[in-house]
Amino acid sequence: MGKKDITLQDFLGDPYIFADLFNGCCFGGEQVIHAEELSPLDSVQCTKDNRGTPGKRARDIKKLLYCQSPAAVLAVENQENTDYRMAVRCMRYDADEYERQIKEIMSRHKEQDGISYFDEEDRILPVLTLVLYYGRDEWKRPRTLFDVLDFRNAQAFQGRIPDYPVQILSVRTDIDIELFRTELREVMGILQRADDKEAMRRFFDENRQAFSRMTERGFEVIICSTNSRKLRKYILKNTEGGNVDMCRAFDEWMEDCRKEGEARGIKIGEERGRLRGEKRGIKEGEKRLSQLILTLGAEGRTADILRVAEDASLRNRLYRKYGL
């Protein structure tokens, strides 16, 4: 697991951020889920491979929603790169969770009745998994299981095989940050603008008060998402008594980026000027040599034409002689 995944996992693991993510992305900002109703669940799930060998599979974040009684299992998977196995992965994750619940119920029956069973009246909790994709490239597919199934030689079965949709949330295209009520709004706003420092600066300026209250977890996500060691340096520089002046740190970082951009622009301009100068010089040299050849030809000095092509000193003397 990469540093970005770990940092984002730690940030989203906060129950207030976690609830805000689901409310904003699944319920249009309506406060359906409350932080105090969420309890952490062990993210390591027992599973079996194709040969039935027991194993374990770790999820990124998994929580139990408890509304007077257990209501649902909510999970988040962080993705920086497109994974074409995602539909099957989510199916396995969710199926493993359902299997875990069934085993738990069977164990409870055995403890109470001495027999392990799953009865007609027994029920398991629904599982909802969100895939939070924060990569640069567009996530085109898969968004359902059918996106990876080959029905070319089995079209008769297509209407009988159940599909399995994947809840893909692309940070850059699928998320409306105005639906969030926590600092998730500011963090996602920066993630959406990670490739455009000018847009990032405008967003920061428009939300300075919110950034001034941001937690250390939020800072870490922004640092990792922007791949900026300098931003970390400025944050450390502007930390006093455990409090971070994020506004000053961000201002210093933006000013540094601006200076680097100007220096890079000057260098690019100088290089382009040099190349244009070289091209102009070559063109003028070709024109000058062409005029000399025409002059020598007009005087019938054909032998000298070959000589000036090879002898630079002779060529320069003749340039001076003919005023070229």
mmCIF file of C-alpha atoms in Angstrom:
data_model
loop_
_atom_site.group_PDB
_atom_site.id
_atom_site.type_symbol
_atom_site.label_atom_id
_atom_site.label_comp_id
_atom_site.label_asym_id
_atom_site.label_seq_id
_atom_site.Cartn_x
_atom_site.Cartn_y
_atom_site.Cartn_z
ATOM 1 C CA MET A 1 0.000 0.000 0.000
ATOM 2 C CA GLY A 2 1.421 3.374 -1.053
ATOM 3 C CA LYS A 3 1.850 6.430 1.148
ATOM 4 C CA LYS A 4 -1.049 8.233 -0.566
ATOM 5 C CA ASP A 5 -3.381 5.306 0.139
ATOM 6 C CA ILE A 6 -2.304 5.111 3.773
ATOM 7 C CA THR A 7 -2.714 8.865 4.286
ATOM 8 C CA LEU A 8 -6.121 8.965 2.606
ATOM 9 C CA GLN A 9 -7.221 5.866 4.510
ATOM 10 C CA ASP A 10 -6.298 7.506 7.810
ATOM 11 C CA PHE A 11 -8.163 10.670 6.835
ATOM 12 C CA LEU A 12 -11.331 8.919 5.647
ATOM 13 C CA GLY A 13 -11.288 6.653 8.695
ATOM 14 C CA ASP A 14 -12.416 9.583 10.829
ATOM 15 C CA PRO A 15 -16.152 8.894 11.436
ATOM 16 C CA TYR A 16 -17.147 12.499 10.661
ATOM 17 C CA ILE A 17 -15.259 12.477 7.348
ATOM 18 C CA PHE A 18 -16.530 8.980 6.545
ATOM 19 C CA ALA A 19 -20.154 9.968 7.198
ATOM 20 C CA ASP A 20 -19.712 13.168 5.176
ATOM 21 C CA LEU A 21 -18.356 11.190 2.203
ATOM 22 C CA PHE A 22 -21.365 8.863 2.095
ATOM 23 C CA ASN A 23 -23.891 11.634 2.715
ATOM 24 C CA GLY A 24 -22.408 13.813 -0.018
ATOM 25 C CA CYS A 25 -21.861 11.086 -2.605
ATOM 26 C CA CYS A 26 -24.852 8.802 -1.987
ATOM 27 C CA PHE A 27 -27.585 11.026 -0.534
ATOM 28 C CA GLY A 28 -27.061 14.406 -2.196
ATOM 29 C CA GLY A 29 -25.766 15.967 1.024
ATOM 30 C CA GLU A 30 -28.747 14.895 3.149
ATOM 31 C CA GLN A 31 -27.561 13.908 6.616
ATOM 32 C CA VAL A 32 -28.652 10.267 6.506
ATOM 33 C CA ILE A 33 -25.552 8.934 8.259
ATOM 34 C CA HIS A 34 -24.211 10.425 11.499
ATOM 35 C CA ALA A 35 -20.698 9.976 12.829
ATOM 36 C CA GLU A 36 -21.881 8.744 16.223
ATOM 37 C CA GLU A 37 -23.733 5.889 14.475
ATOM 38 C CA LEU A 38 -20.519 4.479 12.982
ATOM 39 C CA SER A 39 -18.321 1.843 14.581
ATOM 40 C CA PRO A 40 -15.062 0.512 13.104
ATOM 41 C CA LEU A 41 -14.999 -3.047 11.818
ATOM 42 C CA ASP A 42 -11.935 -5.198 11.333
ATOM 43 C CA SER A 43 -10.841 -4.520 7.764
ATOM 44 C CA VAL A 44 -9.190 -7.949 7.475
ATOM 45 C CA GLN A 45 -11.670 -10.475 6.112
ATOM 46 C CA CYS A 46 -11.255 -14.221 6.027
ATOM 47 C CA THR A 47 -11.677 -15.748 2.588
ATOM 48 C CA LYS A 48 -10.804 -18.785 0.497
ATOM 49 C CA ASP A 49 -9.027 -19.090 -2.838
ATOM 50 C CA ASN A 50 -10.248 -21.149 -5.817
ATOM 51 C CA ARG A 51 -8.950 -24.334 -4.204
ATOM 52 C CA GLY A 52 -10.672 -23.635 -0.909
ATOM 53 C CA THR A 53 -7.480 -22.690 0.911
ATOM 54 C CA PRO A 54 -8.225 -20.252 3.762
ATOM 55 C CA GLY A 55 -6.708 -16.811 3.509
ATOM 56 C CA LYS A 56 -7.213 -13.166 4.409
ATOM 57 C CA ARG A 57 -8.110 -10.090 2.413
ATOM 58 C CA ALA A 58 -7.700 -6.560 3.757
ATOM 59 C CA ARG A 59 -10.148 -3.811 2.908
ATOM 60 C CA ASP A 60 -9.193 -0.138 3.135
ATOM 61 C CA ILE A 61 -11.949 1.085 5.481
ATOM 62 C CA LYS A 62 -15.000 -0.724 6.817
ATOM 63 C CA LYS A 63 -17.529 0.500 9.368
ATOM 64 C CA LEU A 64 -20.779 -0.679 10.911
ATOM 65 C CA LEU A 65 -23.734 1.699 10.698
ATOM 66 C CA TYR A 66 -25.735 1.349 13.923
ATOM 67 C CA CYS A 67 -29.152 3.036 13.984
ATOM 68 C CA GLN A 68 -30.661 1.802 17.285
ATOM 69 C CA SER A 69 -29.598 -1.600 15.961
ATOM 70 C CA PRO A 70 -27.090 -2.737 13.305
ATOM 71 C CA ALA A 71 -28.242 -1.352 9.936
ATOM 72 C CA ALA A 72 -25.546 -1.757 7.277
ATOM 73 C CA VAL A 73 -21.860 -2.319 6.588
ATOM 74 C CA LEU A 74 -20.198 0.566 4.741
ATOM 75 C CA ALA A 75 -16.797 0.309 3.079
ATOM 76 C CA VAL A 76 -14.423 2.467 1.046
ATOM 77 C CA GLU A 77 -11.697 1.315 -1.328
ATOM 78 C CA ASN A 78 -9.093 3.906 -2.390
ATOM 79 C CA GLN A 79 -7.719 3.669 -5.927
ATOM 80 C CA GLU A 80 -4.998 5.772 -7.545
ATOM 81 C CA ASN A 81 -4.867 3.691 -10.755
ATOM 82 C CA THR A 82 -7.566 2.074 -12.867
ATOM 83 C CA ASP A 83 -7.998 -1.579 -11.915
ATOM 84 C CA TYR A 84 -9.890 -3.594 -14.519
ATOM 85 C CA ARG A 85 -10.540 -6.291 -11.889
ATOM 86 C CA MET A 86 -12.464 -3.841 -9.704
ATOM 87 C CA ALA A 87 -15.933 -5.293 -10.340
ATOM 88 C CA VAL A 88 -14.772 -8.786 -9.386
ATOM 89 C CA ARG A 89 -12.752 -7.445 -6.453
ATOM 90 C CA CYS A 90 -15.792 -5.647 -5.023
ATOM 91 C CA MET A 91 -17.932 -8.750 -5.517
ATOM 92 C CA ARG A 92 -15.394 -10.767 -3.531
ATOM 93 C CA TYR A 93 -15.103 -8.118 -0.817
ATOM 94 C CA ASP A 94 -18.856 -7.905 -0.375
ATOM 95 C CA ALA A 95 -19.375 -11.673 -0.605
ATOM 96 C CA ASP A 96 -16.697 -12.233 2.038
ATOM 97 C CA GLU A 97 -18.464 -9.762 4.327
ATOM 98 C CA TYR A 98 -21.814 -11.510 3.810
ATOM 99 C CA GLU A 99 -20.119 -14.835 4.527
ATOM 100 C CA ARG A 100 -18.594 -13.382 7.701
ATOM 101 C CA GLN A 101 -22.025 -12.345 8.917
ATOM 102 C CA ILE A 102 -23.521 -15.758 8.133
ATOM 103 C CA LYS A 103 -20.765 -17.506 10.081
ATOM 104 C CA GLU A 104 -21.312 -15.144 12.993
ATOM 105 C CA ILE A 105 -25.026 -15.958 13.059
ATOM 106 C CA MET A 106 -24.317 -19.700 12.807
ATOM 107 C CA SER A 107 -21.866 -19.454 15.701
ATOM 108 C CA ARG A 108 -24.444 -17.593 17.761
ATOM 109 C CA HIS A 109 -27.017 -20.328 17.107
ATOM 110 C CA LYS A 110 -24.531 -22.998 18.120
ATOM 111 C CA GLU A 111 -23.773 -21.182 21.355
ATOM 112 C CA GLN A 112 -27.478 -20.827 22.151
ATOM 113 C CA ASP A 113 -28.908 -24.088 20.747
ATOM 114 C CA GLY A 114 -25.902 -26.356 20.437
ATOM 115 C CA ILE A 115 -26.389 -26.558 16.652
ATOM 116 C CA SER A 116 -24.718 -24.430 13.971
ATOM 117 C CA TYR A 117 -27.246 -23.358 11.334
ATOM 118 C CA PHE A 118 -28.580 -20.437 9.263
ATOM 119 C CA ASP A 119 -32.362 -20.294 9.561
ATOM 120 C CA GLU A 120 -35.136 -19.032 7.293
ATOM 121 C CA GLU A 121 -35.709 -16.117 9.669
ATOM 122 C CA ASP A 122 -32.067 -15.103 9.855
ATOM 123 C CA ARG A 123 -30.995 -11.916 8.094
ATOM 124 C CA ILE A 124 -27.656 -10.346 7.227
ATOM 125 C CA LEU A 125 -26.849 -6.658 6.873
ATOM 126 C CA PRO A 126 -26.546 -4.985 3.452
ATOM 127 C CA VAL A 127 -23.059 -3.981 2.342
ATOM 128 C CA LEU A 128 -22.280 -0.806 0.383
ATOM 129 C CA THR A 129 -18.795 -0.306 -1.031
ATOM 130 C CA LEU A 130 -17.594 2.967 -2.541
ATOM 131 C CA VAL A 131 -14.485 3.015 -4.725
ATOM 132 C CA LEU A 132 -12.839 6.422 -4.341
ATOM 133 C CA TYR A 133 -10.675 6.981 -7.416
ATOM 134 C CA TYR A 134 -8.222 9.870 -7.222
ATOM 135 C CA GLY A 135 -6.039 9.124 -10.267
ATOM 136 C CA ARG A 136 -5.352 11.561 -13.101
ATOM 137 C CA ASP A 137 -6.679 9.553 -16.042
ATOM 138 C CA GLU A 138 -10.406 9.130 -16.579
ATOM 139 C CA TRP A 139 -11.886 5.922 -15.152
ATOM 140 C CA LYS A 140 -13.839 4.619 -18.121
ATOM 141 C CA ARG A 141 -14.353 1.008 -17.142
ATOM 142 C CA PRO A 142 -15.202 -1.228 -15.463
ATOM 143 C CA ARG A 143 -18.242 0.264 -13.797
ATOM 144 C CA THR A 144 -20.158 -3.019 -13.788
ATOM 145 C CA LEU A 145 -19.312 -6.704 -13.989
ATOM 146 C CA PHE A 146 -20.659 -6.783 -17.564
ATOM 147 C CA ASP A 147 -17.820 -4.443 -18.577
ATOM 148 C CA VAL A 148 -15.388 -7.360 -18.213
ATOM 149 C CA LEU A 149 -17.620 -10.275 -19.275
ATOM 150 C CA ASP A 150 -17.265 -11.630 -22.812
ATOM 151 C CA PHE A 151 -20.714 -12.397 -24.207
ATOM 152 C CA ARG A 152 -19.660 -12.695 -27.859
ATOM 153 C CA ASN A 153 -20.195 -16.448 -27.884
ATOM 154 C CA ALA A 154 -22.781 -16.528 -25.097
ATOM 155 C CA GLN A 155 -25.327 -13.834 -25.961
ATOM 156 C CA ALA A 156 -28.212 -16.159 -25.042
ATOM 157 C CA PHE A 157 -27.031 -16.044 -21.416
ATOM 158 C CA GLN A 158 -26.650 -12.280 -21.102
ATOM 159 C CA GLY A 159 -30.208 -11.720 -19.896
ATOM 160 C CA ARG A 160 -29.925 -14.483 -17.318
ATOM 161 C CA ILE A 161 -26.595 -13.633 -15.710
ATOM 162 C CA PRO A 162 -26.872 -10.959 -12.991
ATOM 163 C CA ASP A 163 -24.749 -7.868 -13.404
ATOM 164 C CA TYR A 164 -22.846 -6.288 -10.515
ATOM 165 C CA PRO A 165 -22.434 -2.504 -10.570
ATOM 166 C CA VAL A 166 -19.395 -0.863 -8.979
ATOM 167 C CA GLN A 167 -19.831 2.413 -7.089
ATOM 168 C CA ILE A 168 -16.918 4.287 -8.715
ATOM 169 C CA LEU A 169 -16.428 7.853 -7.504
ATOM 170 C CA SER A 170 -13.826 9.775 -9.471
ATOM 171 C CA VAL A 171 -12.608 12.674 -7.340
ATOM 172 C CA ARG A 172 -12.054 14.822 -10.437
ATOM 173 C CA THR A 173 -15.335 14.185 -12.256
ATOM 174 C CA ASP A 174 -17.956 12.529 -10.052
ATOM 175 C CA ILE A 175 -17.837 14.502 -6.814
ATOM 176 C CA ASP A 176 -19.618 17.756 -5.995
ATOM 177 C CA ILE A 177 -17.596 19.163 -3.091
ATOM 178 C CA GLU A 178 -20.363 21.638 -2.204
ATOM 179 C CA LEU A 179 -22.339 18.694 -0.777
ATOM 180 C CA PHE A 180 -19.741 18.128 1.953
ATOM 181 C CA ARG A 181 -19.927 19.753 5.402
ATOM 182 C CA THR A 182 -16.522 18.881 6.829
ATOM 183 C CA GLU A 183 -12.965 19.619 5.722
ATOM 184 C CA LEU A 184 -13.494 16.848 3.182
ATOM 185 C CA ARG A 185 -14.732 19.696 0.962
ATOM 186 C CA GLU A 186 -11.394 21.513 1.050
ATOM 187 C CA VAL A 187 -9.306 18.351 0.705
ATOM 188 C CA MET A 188 -11.316 17.114 -2.289
ATOM 189 C CA GLY A 189 -11.214 20.619 -3.764
ATOM 190 C CA ILE A 190 -7.422 20.519 -3.733
ATOM 191 C CA LEU A 191 -7.364 16.961 -5.129
ATOM 192 C CA GLN A 192 -9.572 18.102 -8.012
ATOM 193 C CA ARG A 193 -7.086 20.885 -8.823
ATOM 194 C CA ALA A 194 -3.839 19.026 -8.111
ATOM 195 C CA ASP A 195 -2.573 19.504 -11.684
ATOM 196 C CA ASP A 196 -3.422 23.211 -11.916
ATOM 197 C CA LYS A 197 -1.581 25.350 -9.376
ATOM 198 C CA GLU A 198 -3.342 28.541 -10.449
ATOM 199 C CA ALA A 199 -6.771 26.952 -9.925
ATOM 200 C CA MET A 200 -5.504 25.551 -6.612
ATOM 201 C CA ARG A 201 -4.385 29.019 -5.519
ATOM 202 C CA ARG A 202 -7.770 30.580 -6.390
ATOM 203 C CA PHE A 203 -9.601 27.834 -4.494
ATOM 204 C CA PHE A 204 -7.377 28.348 -1.477
ATOM 205 C CA ASP A 205 -7.856 32.131 -1.532
ATOM 206 C CA GLU A 206 -11.636 31.692 -1.708
ATOM 207 C CA ASN A 207 -11.604 29.332 1.303
ATOM 208 C CA ARG A 208 -8.842 30.707 3.514
ATOM 209 C CA GLN A 209 -10.916 30.592 6.679
ATOM 210 C CA ALA A 210 -11.756 26.914 6.189
ATOM 211 C CA PHE A 211 -8.106 26.050 5.499
ATOM 212 C CA SER A 212 -7.040 27.906 8.625
ATOM 213 C CA ARG A 213 -9.028 25.373 10.695
ATOM 214 C CA MET A 214 -7.864 22.245 8.890
ATOM 215 C CA THR A 215 -6.605 19.245 10.895
ATOM 216 C CA GLU A 216 -3.210 17.621 10.563
ATOM 217 C CA ARG A 217 -4.817 14.666 8.763
ATOM 218 C CA GLY A 218 -6.212 17.009 6.140
ATOM 219 C CA PHE A 219 -2.787 18.623 5.677
ATOM 220 C CA GLU A 220 -1.190 15.231 5.129
ATOM 221 C CA VAL A 221 -3.630 14.312 2.352
ATOM 222 C CA ILE A 222 -2.953 17.610 0.570
ATOM 223 C CA ILE A 223 0.822 17.184 0.895
ATOM 224 C CA CYS A 224 0.725 13.639 -0.500
ATOM 225 C CA SER A 225 -1.744 14.457 -3.275
ATOM 226 C CA THR A 226 0.348 17.386 -4.515
ATOM 227 C CA ASN A 227 3.624 15.435 -4.184
ATOM 228 C CA SER A 228 5.121 18.544 -2.616
ATOM 229 C CA ARG A 229 8.054 18.208 -0.244
ATOM 230 C CA LYS A 230 8.274 21.996 -0.211
ATOM 231 C CA LEU A 231 4.722 22.316 1.124
ATOM 232 C CA ARG A 232 5.674 20.004 3.978
ATOM 233 C CA LYS A 233 8.734 22.167 4.619
ATOM 234 C CA TYR A 234 6.615 25.321 4.772
ATOM 235 C CA ILE A 235 4.083 23.646 7.076
ATOM 236 C CA LEU A 236 6.869 22.619 9.472
ATOM 237 C CA LYS A 237 8.253 26.139 9.259
ATOM 238 C CA ASN A 238 4.883 27.640 10.189
ATOM 239 C CA THR A 239 4.055 25.278 13.060
ATOM 240 C CA GLU A 240 4.048 26.732 16.552
ATOM 241 C CA GLY A 241 2.863 24.983 19.706
ATOM 242 C CA GLY A 242 1.380 22.154 17.672
ATOM 243 C CA ASN A 243 -0.741 24.555 15.592
ATOM 244 C CA VAL A 244 -0.168 25.011 11.871
ATOM 245 C CA ASP A 245 -0.647 28.312 10.075
ATOM 246 C CA MET A 246 -1.784 26.616 6.877
ATOM 247 C CA CYS A 247 -2.557 29.913 5.158
ATOM 248 C CA ARG A 248 0.975 31.253 5.552
ATOM 249 C CA ALA A 249 2.495 27.892 4.557
ATOM 250 C CA PHE A 250 0.306 27.690 1.462
ATOM 251 C CA ASP A 251 1.066 31.315 0.507
ATOM 252 C CA GLU A 252 4.806 30.673 0.745
ATOM 253 C CA TRP A 253 4.471 27.483 -1.285
ATOM 254 C CA MET A 254 2.434 29.251 -4.003
ATOM 255 C CA GLU A 255 4.972 32.098 -4.156
ATOM 256 C CA ASP A 256 7.770 29.557 -4.511
ATOM 257 C CA CYS A 257 5.845 27.799 -7.290
ATOM 258 C CA ARG A 258 5.308 31.167 -9.015
ATOM 259 C CA LYS A 259 9.022 31.982 -8.922
ATOM 260 C CA GLU A 260 9.897 28.527 -10.216
ATOM 261 C CA GLY A 261 7.353 28.988 -13.006
ATOM 262 C CA GLU A 262 8.826 32.366 -13.942
ATOM 263 C CA ALA A 263 12.371 30.971 -13.955
ATOM 264 C CA ARG A 264 11.240 28.016 -16.054
ATOM 265 C CA GLY A 265 9.439 30.394 -18.421
ATOM 266 C CA ILE A 266 12.545 32.569 -18.803
ATOM 267 C CA LYS A 267 14.691 29.516 -19.506
ATOM 268 C CA ILE A 268 12.230 28.207 -22.082
ATOM 269 C CA GLY A 269 12.065 31.670 -23.681
ATOM 270 C CA GLU A 270 15.853 31.912 -23.871
ATOM 271 C CA GLU A 271 16.104 28.454 -25.420
ATOM 272 C CA ARG A 272 13.429 29.262 -27.990
ATOM 273 C CA GLY A 273 15.201 32.540 -28.776
ATOM 274 C CA ARG A 274 18.485 30.706 -29.258
ATOM 275 C CA LEU A 275 16.877 28.174 -31.595
ATOM 276 C CA ARG A 276 15.149 30.931 -33.564
ATOM 277 C CA GLY A 277 18.495 32.757 -33.796
ATOM 278 C CA GLU A 278 20.219 29.625 -35.053
ATOM 279 C CA LYS A 279 17.539 29.039 -37.671
ATOM 280 C CA ARG A 280 17.690 32.672 -38.786
ATOM 281 C CA GLY A 281 21.505 32.476 -38.979
ATOM 282 C CA ILE A 282 21.370 29.305 -41.086
ATOM 283 C CA LYS A 283 18.829 30.846 -43.416
ATOM 284 C CA GLU A 284 20.858 34.031 -43.830
ATOM 285 C CA GLY A 285 24.066 31.997 -44.377
ATOM 286 C CA GLU A 286 22.376 29.943 -47.095
ATOM 287 C CA LYS A 287 21.149 33.127 -48.780
ATOM 288 C CA ARG A 288 24.631 34.675 -48.601
ATOM 289 C CA LEU A 289 26.298 31.585 -50.106
ATOM 290 C CA SER A 290 23.674 31.428 -52.842
ATOM 291 C CA GLN A 291 24.400 35.042 -53.838
ATOM 292 C CA LEU A 292 28.171 34.333 -53.922
ATOM 293 C CA ILE A 293 27.646 31.277 -56.153
ATOM 294 C CA LEU A 294 25.472 33.294 -58.541
ATOM 295 C CA THR A 295 28.125 36.049 -58.675
ATOM 296 C CA LEU A 296 30.939 33.584 -59.400
ATOM 297 C CA GLY A 297 28.825 31.870 -62.036
ATOM 298 C CA ALA A 298 28.089 35.174 -63.751
ATOM 299 C CA GLU A 299 31.857 35.825 -63.957
ATOM 300 C CA GLY A 300 32.500 32.332 -65.330
ATOM 301 C CA ARG A 301 34.501 31.260 -62.263
ATOM 302 C CA THR A 302 32.926 27.778 -62.050
ATOM 303 C CA ALA A 303 36.047 26.211 -60.515
ATOM 304 C CA ASP A 304 35.872 28.643 -57.583
ATOM 305 C CA ILE A 305 32.274 27.592 -56.888
ATOM 306 C CA LEU A 306 33.434 24.168 -55.745
ATOM 307 C CA ARG A 307 36.312 25.669 -53.761
ATOM 308 C CA VAL A 308 34.156 28.093 -51.743
ATOM 309 C CA ALA A 309 31.883 25.216 -50.741
ATOM 310 C CA GLU A 310 34.852 23.519 -49.030
ATOM 311 C CA ASP A 311 37.225 26.398 -48.106
ATOM 312 C CA ALA A 312 35.767 28.682 -45.406
ATOM 313 C CA SER A 313 38.681 31.173 -45.530
ATOM 314 C CA LEU A 314 38.308 31.630 -49.306
ATOM 315 C CA ARG A 315 34.572 31.951 -48.887
ATOM 316 C CA ASN A 316 34.989 34.734 -46.303
ATOM 317 C CA ARG A 317 37.505 36.626 -48.493
ATOM 318 C CA LEU A 318 35.126 36.535 -51.406
ATOM 319 C CA TYR A 319 32.229 37.655 -49.185
ATOM 320 C CA ARG A 320 34.263 40.760 -48.310
ATOM 321 C CA LYS A 321 35.356 41.302 -51.908
ATOM 322 C CA TYR A 322 31.791 41.285 -53.229
ATOM 323 C CA GLY A 323 30.287 43.018 -50.203
ATOM 324 C CA LEU A 324 28.090 40.078 -49.206
#
